Short mmCIF file of C-alpha atoms in Angstrom, two decimals:
data_model
loop_
_atom_site.label_atom_id
_atom_site.label_comp_id
_atom_site.label_asym_id
_atom_site.label_seq_id
_atom_site.Cartn_x
_atom_site.Cartn_y
_atom_site.Cartn_z
CA UNK A 13 -22.26 -11.74 78.05
CA UNK A 14 -20.07 -14.49 76.61
CA UNK A 15 -21.56 -14.85 73.10
CA UNK A 16 -20.56 -12.59 70.22
CA UNK A 17 -23.04 -11.53 67.51
CA UNK A 18 -22.51 -14.69 65.49
CA UNK A 19 -22.87 -16.89 68.55
CA UNK A 20 -26.12 -15.19 69.53
CA UNK A 21 -27.54 -15.75 66.07
CA UNK A 22 -26.47 -19.40 65.93
CA UNK A 23 -27.74 -20.31 69.40
CA UNK A 24 -30.93 -18.31 68.96
CA UNK A 25 -31.78 -20.32 65.85
CA UNK A 26 -30.76 -23.57 67.56
CA UNK A 27 -33.18 -23.01 70.44
CA UNK A 28 -35.94 -21.79 68.09
CA UNK A 29 -35.53 -24.93 65.97
CA UNK A 30 -36.32 -27.04 69.04
CA UNK A 31 -39.60 -25.15 69.54
CA UNK A 32 -40.47 -25.36 65.84
CA UNK A 33 -39.78 -29.10 65.81
CA UNK A 34 -42.09 -29.57 68.79
CA UNK A 35 -44.83 -27.73 66.92
CA UNK A 36 -44.37 -29.81 63.78
CA UNK A 37 -44.58 -33.07 65.71
CA UNK A 38 -47.82 -31.91 67.32
CA UNK A 39 -49.38 -30.73 64.05
CA UNK A 40 -48.47 -33.85 62.08
CA UNK A 41 -49.48 -36.25 64.87
CA UNK A 42 -52.84 -34.74 65.88
CA UNK A 43 -56.08 -36.15 64.50
CA UNK A 44 -58.48 -33.23 65.00
CA UNK A 45 -58.75 -30.74 62.12
CA UNK A 46 -58.51 -27.90 64.62
CA UNK A 47 -54.90 -28.80 65.38
CA UNK A 48 -53.91 -30.78 62.27
CA UNK A 49 -55.33 -28.35 59.69
CA UNK A 50 -55.97 -25.04 61.44
CA UNK A 51 -52.81 -25.31 63.59
CA UNK A 52 -54.52 -23.90 66.66
CA UNK A 53 -51.55 -24.78 68.84
CA UNK A 54 -48.25 -23.39 70.09
CA UNK A 55 -44.87 -24.58 71.36
CA UNK A 56 -42.07 -22.97 73.35
CA UNK A 57 -38.90 -23.79 75.23
CA UNK A 58 -38.16 -22.52 78.75
CA UNK A 59 -35.05 -22.62 80.93
CA UNK A 60 -34.85 -24.24 84.36
CA UNK A 61 -35.76 -20.93 86.02
CA UNK A 62 -39.04 -20.76 84.07
CA UNK A 63 -37.98 -18.03 81.62
CA UNK A 64 -38.75 -18.47 77.92
CA UNK A 65 -35.72 -19.23 75.76
CA UNK A 66 -37.46 -19.50 72.38
CA UNK A 67 -40.89 -19.94 70.82
CA UNK A 68 -42.22 -21.22 67.52
CA UNK A 69 -44.05 -18.78 65.23
CA UNK A 70 -47.48 -19.84 66.47
CA UNK A 71 -50.39 -18.17 68.34
CA UNK A 72 -49.67 -14.86 70.17
CA UNK A 73 -52.45 -15.31 72.73
CA UNK A 74 -51.03 -18.74 73.62
CA UNK A 75 -47.36 -17.85 73.69
CA UNK A 76 -47.54 -14.70 75.78
CA UNK A 77 -49.32 -16.54 78.60
CA UNK A 78 -47.20 -19.72 78.74
CA UNK A 79 -44.90 -18.17 81.36
CA UNK A 80 -47.72 -18.51 83.91
CA UNK A 81 -48.20 -22.18 82.96
CA UNK A 82 -44.56 -22.98 83.64
CA UNK A 83 -44.64 -21.00 86.90
CA UNK A 84 -47.69 -22.99 88.06
CA UNK A 85 -45.91 -26.29 87.35
CA UNK A 86 -42.61 -25.18 88.91
CA UNK A 87 -44.52 -24.42 92.13
CA UNK A 88 -45.16 -28.19 92.36
CA UNK A 89 -41.40 -29.01 92.28
CA UNK A 90 -41.48 -31.27 89.21
CA UNK A 91 -38.96 -34.09 88.99
CA UNK A 92 -36.80 -34.52 85.89
CA UNK A 93 -38.75 -36.20 83.09
CA UNK A 94 -42.22 -35.56 84.52
CA UNK A 95 -45.00 -34.14 82.32
CA UNK A 96 -47.80 -31.99 83.74
CA UNK A 97 -51.19 -31.08 82.31
CA UNK A 98 -53.39 -28.03 82.98
CA UNK A 99 -56.13 -25.86 81.53
CA UNK A 100 -57.27 -23.86 84.59
CA UNK A 101 -57.35 -20.19 83.56
CA UNK A 102 -56.75 -19.21 87.18
CA UNK A 103 -53.69 -21.43 87.57
CA UNK A 104 -51.61 -20.88 84.47
CA UNK A 105 -54.18 -21.48 81.72
CA UNK A 106 -55.99 -19.18 79.29
CA UNK A 107 -59.43 -20.73 78.68
CA UNK A 108 -60.54 -24.32 79.20
CA UNK A 109 -60.28 -25.64 75.61
CA UNK A 110 -56.57 -24.73 75.60
CA UNK A 111 -54.93 -27.76 77.21
CA UNK A 112 -51.26 -27.24 78.08
CA UNK A 113 -48.60 -29.90 78.63
CA UNK A 114 -45.41 -28.88 80.44
CA UNK A 115 -42.52 -31.33 80.38
CA UNK A 116 -39.60 -31.04 82.79
CA UNK A 117 -36.60 -31.90 80.61
CA UNK A 118 -34.09 -34.19 82.27
CA UNK A 119 -30.45 -33.28 81.63
CA UNK A 120 -27.72 -34.98 83.66
CA UNK A 121 -30.21 -36.04 86.33
CA UNK A 122 -31.64 -32.55 86.90
CA UNK A 123 -34.37 -30.36 85.38
CA UNK A 124 -32.58 -28.58 82.55
CA UNK A 125 -35.58 -26.75 81.14
CA UNK A 126 -39.21 -27.13 80.12
CA UNK A 127 -40.84 -28.06 76.83
CA UNK A 128 -44.35 -26.57 76.62
CA UNK A 129 -47.14 -27.16 74.11
CA UNK A 130 -50.64 -25.70 74.18
CA UNK A 131 -53.43 -26.86 71.88
CA UNK A 132 -57.09 -25.90 71.52
CA UNK A 133 -59.21 -29.04 71.97
CA UNK A 134 -62.59 -28.79 70.28
CA UNK A 135 -64.42 -30.12 73.35
CA UNK A 136 -63.61 -30.24 77.06
CA UNK A 137 -67.15 -30.80 78.34
CA UNK A 138 -69.45 -28.13 79.75
CA UNK A 139 -72.97 -27.09 78.90
CA UNK A 140 -72.59 -27.15 75.11
CA UNK A 141 -70.71 -29.14 72.50
CA UNK A 142 -67.45 -27.40 71.65
CA UNK A 143 -67.03 -25.85 75.12
CA UNK A 144 -67.42 -22.27 73.85
CA UNK A 145 -71.00 -21.55 75.01
CA UNK A 146 -72.06 -17.96 74.43
CA UNK A 147 -74.36 -17.94 77.46
CA UNK A 148 -71.98 -19.30 80.10
CA UNK A 149 -72.15 -17.44 83.42
CA UNK A 150 -69.37 -19.24 85.27
CA UNK A 151 -66.38 -21.37 84.42
CA UNK A 152 -68.13 -24.60 85.40
CA UNK A 153 -70.50 -24.23 82.43
CA UNK A 154 -67.54 -24.10 80.05
CA UNK A 155 -66.02 -27.51 80.73
CA UNK A 156 -63.88 -29.59 83.04
CA UNK A 157 -61.27 -27.60 85.00
CA UNK A 158 -57.84 -29.23 85.27
CA UNK A 159 -55.40 -27.58 87.68
CA UNK A 160 -51.69 -28.32 87.20
CA UNK A 161 -51.44 -32.11 87.69
CA UNK A 162 -48.89 -34.76 86.92
CA UNK A 163 -50.11 -36.40 83.71
CA UNK A 164 -50.87 -39.99 84.64
CA UNK A 165 -53.20 -42.58 83.07
CA UNK A 166 -55.66 -41.90 85.90
CA UNK A 167 -55.73 -38.15 85.23
CA UNK A 168 -56.18 -38.74 81.51
CA UNK A 169 -58.98 -41.21 82.14
CA UNK A 170 -60.77 -38.68 84.36
CA UNK A 171 -60.44 -35.94 81.72
CA UNK A 172 -61.70 -38.15 78.89
CA UNK A 173 -64.73 -39.19 80.96
CA UNK A 174 -65.88 -35.55 80.90
CA UNK A 175 -65.68 -34.78 77.18
CA UNK A 176 -67.96 -35.57 74.23
CA UNK A 177 -65.21 -36.78 71.90
CA UNK A 178 -62.88 -38.89 74.06
CA UNK A 179 -61.10 -40.76 71.26
CA UNK A 180 -60.13 -37.58 69.43
CA UNK A 181 -59.02 -35.99 72.70
CA UNK A 182 -56.95 -39.05 73.60
CA UNK A 183 -55.18 -38.93 70.23
CA UNK A 184 -54.51 -35.19 70.44
CA UNK A 185 -53.13 -35.53 73.96
CA UNK A 186 -50.82 -38.27 72.71
CA UNK A 187 -49.65 -35.87 69.98
CA UNK A 188 -48.95 -33.21 72.59
CA UNK A 189 -46.98 -35.65 74.69
CA UNK A 190 -44.95 -36.71 71.65
CA UNK A 191 -44.19 -33.05 70.97
CA UNK A 192 -42.95 -32.52 74.54
CA UNK A 193 -40.77 -35.61 74.28
CA UNK A 194 -39.30 -34.39 70.99
CA UNK A 195 -38.40 -31.09 72.64
CA UNK A 196 -36.64 -32.94 75.45
CA UNK A 197 -34.71 -35.10 72.98
CA UNK A 198 -33.66 -32.09 70.91
CA UNK A 199 -32.54 -30.10 73.96
CA UNK A 200 -30.46 -33.03 75.19
CA UNK A 201 -28.95 -33.34 71.71
CA UNK A 202 -27.91 -29.68 71.88
CA UNK A 203 -26.41 -30.27 75.33
CA UNK A 204 -24.45 -33.27 74.00
CA UNK A 205 -23.08 -31.13 71.18
CA UNK A 206 -22.19 -27.96 73.08
CA UNK A 207 -22.18 -28.92 76.76
CA UNK A 208 -24.91 -28.11 79.26
CA UNK A 209 -22.97 -25.23 80.83
CA UNK A 210 -22.67 -23.59 77.40
CA UNK A 211 -26.44 -23.93 76.79
CA UNK A 212 -27.33 -22.36 80.13
CA UNK A 213 -25.02 -19.42 79.47
CA UNK A 214 -26.30 -19.05 75.91
CA UNK A 215 -29.91 -18.91 77.14
CA UNK A 216 -29.03 -16.19 79.66
CA UNK A 217 -27.12 -14.25 77.00
CA UNK A 218 -30.04 -14.41 74.56
CA UNK A 219 -32.49 -13.18 77.19
CA UNK A 220 -30.17 -10.33 78.21
CA UNK A 221 -29.66 -9.41 74.55
CA UNK A 222 -33.42 -9.35 73.86
CA UNK A 223 -34.02 -7.21 76.94
CA UNK A 224 -31.30 -4.73 75.97
CA UNK A 225 -32.56 -4.41 72.40
CA UNK A 226 -36.16 -4.02 73.58
CA UNK A 227 -35.23 -1.29 76.04
CA UNK A 228 -33.27 0.55 73.36
CA UNK A 229 -36.21 0.40 70.94
CA UNK A 230 -38.72 1.60 73.52
CA UNK A 231 -36.42 4.42 74.61
CA UNK A 232 -36.73 5.82 71.08
CA UNK A 233 -40.53 6.06 71.33
CA UNK A 234 -40.76 7.38 74.89
CA UNK A 235 -44.22 8.79 75.62
CA UNK A 236 -46.51 9.17 78.62
CA UNK A 237 -50.21 9.53 79.28
CA UNK A 238 -51.45 7.90 76.05
CA UNK A 239 -55.07 6.86 76.56
CA UNK A 240 -57.83 5.12 74.65
CA UNK A 241 -61.17 3.42 75.19
CA UNK A 242 -62.68 0.70 73.04
CA UNK A 243 -65.73 -1.48 73.47
CA UNK A 244 -66.73 -5.12 73.68
CA UNK A 245 -70.11 -5.77 72.12
CA UNK A 246 -71.89 -7.55 74.94
CA UNK A 247 -70.95 -10.69 76.86
CA UNK A 248 -73.44 -13.31 75.67
CA UNK A 249 -75.75 -12.62 78.61
CA UNK A 250 -76.18 -8.85 78.45
CA UNK A 251 -75.95 -7.08 75.09
CA UNK A 252 -74.70 -3.70 76.30
CA UNK A 253 -71.23 -2.46 75.37
CA UNK A 254 -68.41 -2.98 77.87
CA UNK A 255 -65.53 -0.52 78.09
CA UNK A 256 -61.86 -1.44 77.92
CA UNK A 257 -59.82 1.58 78.96
CA UNK A 258 -56.03 1.85 78.92
CA UNK A 259 -53.30 4.33 79.75
CA UNK A 260 -49.89 3.66 78.22
CA UNK A 261 -46.64 5.08 79.58
CA UNK A 262 -43.34 4.33 77.85
CA UNK A 263 -40.41 5.58 79.87
CA UNK A 264 -36.92 4.35 80.76
CA UNK A 265 -37.29 1.57 78.22
CA UNK A 266 -40.35 0.04 79.93
CA UNK A 267 -43.85 -0.25 78.41
CA UNK A 268 -46.55 0.10 81.08
CA UNK A 269 -50.21 -0.50 80.23
CA UNK A 270 -52.69 0.26 83.00
CA UNK A 271 -56.35 -0.77 82.57
CA UNK A 272 -57.87 1.25 85.40
CA UNK A 273 -61.33 2.35 84.28
CA UNK A 274 -62.09 -0.90 82.45
CA UNK A 275 -65.54 -2.35 83.09
CA UNK A 276 -66.01 -4.75 86.00
CA UNK A 277 -66.11 -8.46 85.25
CA UNK A 278 -69.11 -9.34 83.12
CA UNK A 279 -71.84 -11.89 83.82
CA UNK A 280 -70.98 -13.66 80.56
CA UNK A 281 -67.74 -15.20 79.33
CA UNK A 282 -65.77 -12.23 77.93
CA UNK A 283 -63.66 -11.99 81.10
CA UNK A 284 -60.01 -12.96 80.98
CA UNK A 285 -57.24 -13.60 83.51
CA UNK A 286 -54.46 -11.04 83.71
CA UNK A 287 -52.13 -13.47 81.89
CA UNK A 288 -54.21 -13.06 78.73
CA UNK A 289 -54.19 -9.25 79.06
CA UNK A 290 -50.42 -9.36 79.49
CA UNK A 291 -50.14 -11.54 76.41
CA UNK A 292 -52.06 -8.99 74.32
CA UNK A 293 -49.89 -6.10 75.52
CA UNK A 294 -46.75 -8.14 74.83
CA UNK A 295 -47.99 -8.64 71.26
CA UNK A 296 -48.28 -4.88 70.76
CA UNK A 297 -44.83 -4.29 72.23
CA UNK A 298 -43.36 -6.94 69.93
CA UNK A 299 -44.62 -5.01 66.89
CA UNK A 300 -42.65 -1.96 68.07
CA UNK A 301 -39.35 -3.86 68.14
CA UNK A 302 -36.97 -4.55 65.25
CA UNK A 303 -37.69 -7.83 63.50
CA UNK A 304 -34.34 -9.37 64.48
CA UNK A 305 -34.96 -9.08 68.24
CA UNK A 306 -35.62 -12.62 69.52
CA UNK A 307 -38.87 -13.14 71.41
CA UNK A 308 -37.98 -14.67 74.77
CA UNK A 309 -38.16 -13.95 78.48
CA UNK A 310 -35.92 -10.90 78.04
CA UNK A 311 -38.66 -9.02 76.18
CA UNK A 312 -41.21 -9.69 78.93
CA UNK A 313 -38.94 -7.85 81.39
CA UNK A 314 -39.73 -4.53 79.70
CA UNK A 315 -43.52 -5.01 79.81
CA UNK A 316 -45.65 -4.09 82.83
CA UNK A 317 -49.41 -4.64 82.92
CA UNK A 318 -51.69 -3.54 85.74
CA UNK A 319 -55.45 -3.74 86.16
CA UNK A 320 -57.87 -3.60 89.10
CA UNK A 321 -58.47 -7.11 90.40
CA UNK A 322 -61.97 -8.24 89.50
CA UNK A 323 -62.28 -6.14 86.37
CA UNK A 324 -62.94 -7.52 82.90
CA UNK A 325 -59.24 -8.04 82.08
CA UNK A 326 -58.18 -9.28 85.54
CA UNK A 327 -61.02 -11.65 86.33
CA UNK A 328 -61.41 -13.66 89.52
CA UNK A 329 -62.51 -17.27 89.86
CA UNK A 330 -65.15 -18.48 88.94
CA UNK A 331 -65.83 -15.93 86.17
CA UNK A 332 -66.47 -17.46 82.74
CA UNK A 333 -63.59 -16.78 80.32
CA UNK A 334 -64.10 -18.73 77.07
CA UNK A 335 -64.54 -15.57 74.94
CA UNK A 336 -62.03 -13.58 76.98
CA UNK A 337 -59.14 -15.51 75.48
CA UNK A 338 -60.30 -15.17 71.87
CA UNK A 339 -62.24 -11.89 71.74
CA UNK A 340 -61.22 -9.73 74.70
CA UNK A 341 -57.55 -10.35 73.91
CA UNK A 342 -58.20 -8.89 70.44
CA UNK A 343 -59.92 -5.85 71.90
CA UNK A 344 -57.09 -5.27 74.38
CA UNK A 345 -54.57 -5.24 71.54
CA UNK A 346 -56.80 -2.88 69.53
CA UNK A 347 -57.20 -0.52 72.48
CA UNK A 348 -53.46 -0.35 73.15
CA UNK A 349 -52.76 0.30 69.46
CA UNK A 350 -55.41 3.03 69.52
CA UNK A 351 -53.71 4.68 72.50
CA UNK A 352 -50.41 4.68 70.61
CA UNK A 353 -52.09 6.17 67.53
CA UNK A 354 -53.76 8.84 69.68
CA UNK A 355 -50.27 9.75 70.92
CA UNK A 356 -48.98 10.26 67.39
CA UNK A 357 -47.04 7.02 67.04
CA UNK A 358 -46.98 5.45 63.60
CA UNK A 359 -48.93 2.21 64.02
CA UNK A 360 -51.26 0.33 61.66
CA UNK A 361 -54.97 0.99 61.45
CA UNK A 362 -57.19 -1.43 63.33
CA UNK A 363 -57.72 -4.84 61.78
CA UNK A 364 -60.87 -6.93 62.05
CA UNK A 365 -60.30 -7.26 65.82
CA UNK A 366 -62.18 -10.55 66.21
CA UNK A 367 -61.61 -14.25 65.69
CA UNK A 368 -65.19 -14.87 64.45
CA UNK A 369 -65.51 -18.06 66.52
CA UNK A 370 -68.00 -20.63 65.21
CA UNK A 371 -68.71 -23.87 67.05
CA UNK A 372 -70.99 -26.69 65.89
CA UNK A 373 -71.70 -29.97 67.63
CA UNK A 374 -74.19 -32.72 68.23
CA UNK A 375 -74.84 -36.25 69.37
CA UNK A 376 -75.87 -39.21 67.25
CA UNK A 377 -75.43 -38.79 63.50
CA UNK A 378 -76.46 -42.32 62.48
CA UNK A 379 -74.27 -44.06 59.93
CA UNK A 380 -71.66 -41.29 59.87
CA UNK A 381 -69.19 -42.64 62.40
CA UNK A 382 -70.22 -39.78 64.71
CA UNK A 383 -72.83 -41.67 66.73
CA UNK A 384 -71.03 -40.96 70.01
CA UNK A 385 -70.92 -37.23 69.43
CA UNK A 386 -68.99 -34.68 67.41
CA UNK A 387 -67.70 -31.11 67.76
CA UNK A 388 -66.30 -28.66 65.27
CA UNK A 389 -64.59 -25.34 66.04
CA UNK A 390 -63.16 -22.71 63.73
CA UNK A 391 -61.97 -19.13 63.79
CA UNK A 392 -62.15 -17.06 60.62
CA UNK A 393 -59.83 -14.52 59.05
CA UNK A 394 -60.74 -11.01 57.96
CA UNK A 395 -59.14 -7.74 56.93
CA UNK A 396 -55.88 -6.48 58.41
CA UNK A 397 -55.48 -2.75 58.94
CA UNK A 398 -53.37 -0.78 56.47
CA UNK A 399 -50.08 0.70 57.58
CA UNK A 400 -48.05 3.65 56.30
CA UNK A 401 -46.61 2.32 53.07
CA UNK A 402 -48.68 -0.87 52.66
CA UNK A 403 -52.24 -1.98 52.03
CA UNK A 404 -53.71 -4.35 54.61
CA UNK A 405 -53.83 -8.01 53.54
CA UNK A 406 -57.23 -9.62 53.03
CA UNK A 407 -58.64 -12.80 54.55
CA UNK A 408 -56.00 -13.28 57.24
CA UNK A 409 -56.03 -13.93 60.95
CA UNK A 410 -55.29 -10.70 62.76
CA UNK A 411 -53.75 -9.76 66.08
CA UNK A 412 -53.81 -12.44 68.75
CA UNK A 413 -54.61 -15.27 66.32
CA UNK A 414 -52.34 -16.87 63.75
CA UNK A 415 -54.22 -19.94 62.59
CA UNK A 416 -55.25 -21.22 59.18
CA UNK A 417 -58.72 -22.02 57.89
CA UNK A 418 -60.15 -25.53 57.74
CA UNK A 419 -60.07 -26.78 54.13
CA UNK A 420 -63.56 -27.26 52.73
CA UNK A 421 -62.83 -30.86 51.76
CA UNK A 422 -61.72 -31.80 55.29
CA UNK A 423 -64.71 -30.14 56.94
CA UNK A 424 -67.24 -31.79 54.64
CA UNK A 425 -65.66 -35.25 54.92
CA UNK A 426 -65.58 -35.28 58.72
CA UNK A 427 -68.72 -33.40 59.84
CA UNK A 428 -72.40 -33.10 58.87
CA UNK A 429 -71.78 -29.66 57.36
CA UNK A 430 -71.59 -28.36 53.81
CA UNK A 431 -69.84 -25.17 52.71
CA UNK A 432 -72.23 -23.31 50.41
CA UNK A 433 -69.83 -20.48 49.55
CA UNK A 434 -66.45 -19.13 50.61
CA UNK A 435 -64.68 -16.06 49.31
CA UNK A 436 -63.28 -12.58 49.82
CA UNK A 437 -65.77 -9.94 50.97
CA UNK A 438 -65.07 -7.34 48.31
CA UNK A 439 -65.28 -3.68 49.33
CA UNK A 440 -65.13 -4.31 53.08
CA UNK A 441 -61.67 -2.75 53.58
CA UNK A 442 -61.44 0.86 54.74
CA UNK A 443 -60.62 3.61 52.24
CA UNK A 444 -57.33 5.44 52.43
CA UNK A 445 -54.06 6.19 50.73
CA UNK A 446 -53.32 2.65 51.86
CA UNK A 447 -56.47 0.51 51.88
CA UNK A 448 -57.56 -1.84 54.61
CA UNK A 449 -57.73 -5.54 53.84
CA UNK A 450 -61.04 -7.18 52.99
CA UNK A 451 -62.88 -9.70 55.12
CA UNK A 452 -64.26 -13.04 53.97
CA UNK A 453 -67.69 -14.64 53.64
CA UNK A 454 -68.32 -18.29 54.52
CA UNK A 455 -71.64 -20.13 54.44
CA UNK A 456 -72.27 -23.36 56.38
CA UNK A 457 -75.29 -25.58 55.72
CA UNK A 458 -76.38 -27.91 58.52
CA UNK A 459 -76.95 -31.50 57.34
CA UNK A 460 -78.16 -32.80 60.71
CA UNK A 461 -79.67 -31.33 63.90
CA UNK A 462 -76.96 -29.57 65.88
CA UNK A 463 -76.16 -26.79 68.33
CA UNK A 464 -74.21 -23.75 67.19
CA UNK A 465 -72.40 -21.07 69.15
CA UNK A 466 -70.98 -17.80 67.82
CA UNK A 467 -68.54 -15.52 69.63
CA UNK A 468 -67.58 -12.45 67.66
CA UNK A 469 -66.87 -8.73 67.78
CA UNK A 470 -66.92 -5.75 65.41
CA UNK A 471 -70.57 -6.28 64.54
CA UNK A 472 -71.54 -2.81 65.82
CA UNK A 473 -68.25 -0.93 66.14
CA UNK A 474 -66.25 -0.90 62.92
CA UNK A 475 -62.43 -1.18 62.91
CA UNK A 476 -60.99 2.34 62.93
CA UNK A 477 -58.76 3.77 60.23
CA UNK A 478 -55.60 5.73 61.05
CA UNK A 479 -53.96 8.86 59.72
CA UNK A 480 -57.23 9.98 58.15
CA UNK A 481 -58.10 6.58 56.67
CA UNK A 482 -61.63 5.18 56.65
CA UNK A 483 -63.08 2.48 58.87
CA UNK A 484 -63.41 -1.10 57.73
CA UNK A 485 -66.88 -2.60 57.32
CA UNK A 486 -68.28 -4.30 60.42
CA UNK A 487 -69.05 -8.01 60.25
CA UNK A 488 -72.32 -9.92 60.31
CA UNK A 489 -73.48 -13.38 61.37
CA UNK A 490 -76.79 -14.58 59.92
CA UNK A 491 -78.89 -17.74 60.16
CA UNK A 492 -81.25 -18.18 57.20
CA UNK A 493 -80.73 -14.49 56.41
CA UNK A 494 -81.61 -13.23 59.91
CA UNK A 495 -78.80 -11.27 61.66
CA UNK A 496 -77.68 -12.57 65.06
CA UNK A 497 -76.19 -10.77 68.05
CA UNK A 498 -72.38 -10.83 68.31
CA UNK A 499 -72.46 -13.63 70.90
CA UNK A 500 -75.22 -16.21 70.80
CA UNK A 501 -76.00 -19.93 70.90
CA UNK A 502 -78.76 -21.42 68.78
CA UNK A 503 -80.00 -24.84 67.59
CA UNK A 504 -79.85 -25.60 63.87
CA UNK A 505 -82.09 -27.93 61.87
CA UNK A 506 -81.06 -29.73 58.68
CA UNK A 507 -81.06 -27.21 55.83
CA UNK A 508 -80.36 -24.17 57.99
CA UNK A 509 -77.65 -21.92 56.57
CA UNK A 510 -75.19 -19.90 58.64
CA UNK A 511 -73.50 -17.02 56.81
CA UNK A 512 -70.53 -15.26 58.41
CA UNK A 513 -69.26 -12.00 56.93
CA UNK A 514 -66.05 -10.99 58.66
CA UNK A 515 -64.96 -7.35 59.14
CA UNK A 516 -62.56 -5.47 56.92
CA UNK A 517 -59.51 -3.62 58.17
CA UNK A 518 -59.21 0.13 58.55
CA UNK A 519 -57.49 2.27 55.92
CA UNK A 520 -54.43 4.44 56.52
CA UNK A 521 -54.04 8.04 55.33
CA UNK A 522 -56.34 10.32 53.39
CA UNK A 523 -57.54 8.76 50.13
CA UNK A 524 -55.84 10.32 47.12
CA UNK A 525 -58.17 12.14 44.67
CA UNK A 526 -59.30 9.72 42.01
CA UNK A 527 -57.76 6.77 43.85
CA UNK A 528 -59.63 3.51 44.16
CA UNK A 529 -61.50 2.69 47.32
#
């Protein structure tokens, strides 16, 4: 290692600033509220060997799986300056709405690294507006599949011909491309300041430093044979519970999660590729590390994830995967945390464990500017689990998500929807010495005929407390007061009201006598 402690800190922040700048360009250039307001997007910087150097503080389920995206592009031998596009979950993607752009950064006539941005597009075709259909039985029903391809005008034209909102998609893709170009410019500016040889060495040093720190931290919590089982509440086709089972072994500074015993791939869309499962485990491992350890390719070297091919968390083509990325990833993280808690490790109680996905869309709202079609997608916050020494925060995105909400004013100006009410769901957090965070309630009124799709969890199985704390309240989704299954698609007529009550987080520790709930 050539960098001292100060050098590591300086270069670590320099690389991270490139990733953050890419994210800001994307957010401020995008036109869709899902990216512009909710910030459902991520950015990262990779070296020429395809190892992550730095990431922005964005979406865990995106960031942990970007390594596979870069690997899929590198297999095509990209030339310096080329930009590739993909969304294929079985070739570097996560689920179809997440479109990834990978730019090969040109430095001195060679590929010096990769700038990567991933953004959730609110429609990529498929059987239902919004491309998150609860009843999908294969990936073809979920939208257009784009394997890793050089991004050319012809490829973009083909993609836009298969979506319901081509102008919005075109603008968001342009924002992604601008973000990739900003990353390339910033990396070249760093190379001009320090020299390209210095940057390459600094990237290697940072990855080695992160790996060493991660191994040291895991060596202090060495444990073997920690097991847990948790449940997915149906798959949108069948309503029976589906088991996710894990065994965790932490030895020699390596965290191994094995999912043998997990249910086979489902008929519906809760399946996920192994990259998403790995991303969820990486998130858990990151919470066990000191805050000052940089998150880069060095940390991934201490994480091992195995699962039987063809099971729920290691799905095979052409299994549907739309909910696997958003809901199964949450349940994987919950199950791994539960295994650690069962082994006596001090970890937080379970949070809401769902992204509460709501999708609305339709064709032909006369006089609204939406005659050609419209789609709206949102995930909703809930209660975080309490931890030893702190109450869980309320109304936040938990686990594998890190987005914001859509402001009421933006939603009502751009779509035929009205927000009837929005607030904290008082009393939904679990009891304990440290109380779980509360969920939220949000009511949508349809102002035009539309289709709606809901993908959620924790409607039957409440988030568990820890250390003797109580469970958080499960969530509910209702249309005109009638409860719906966790995963369902339904038409809405003007005047119909959707009410979503998100789960609370679990409490931590035995409640103190006379303490508030």
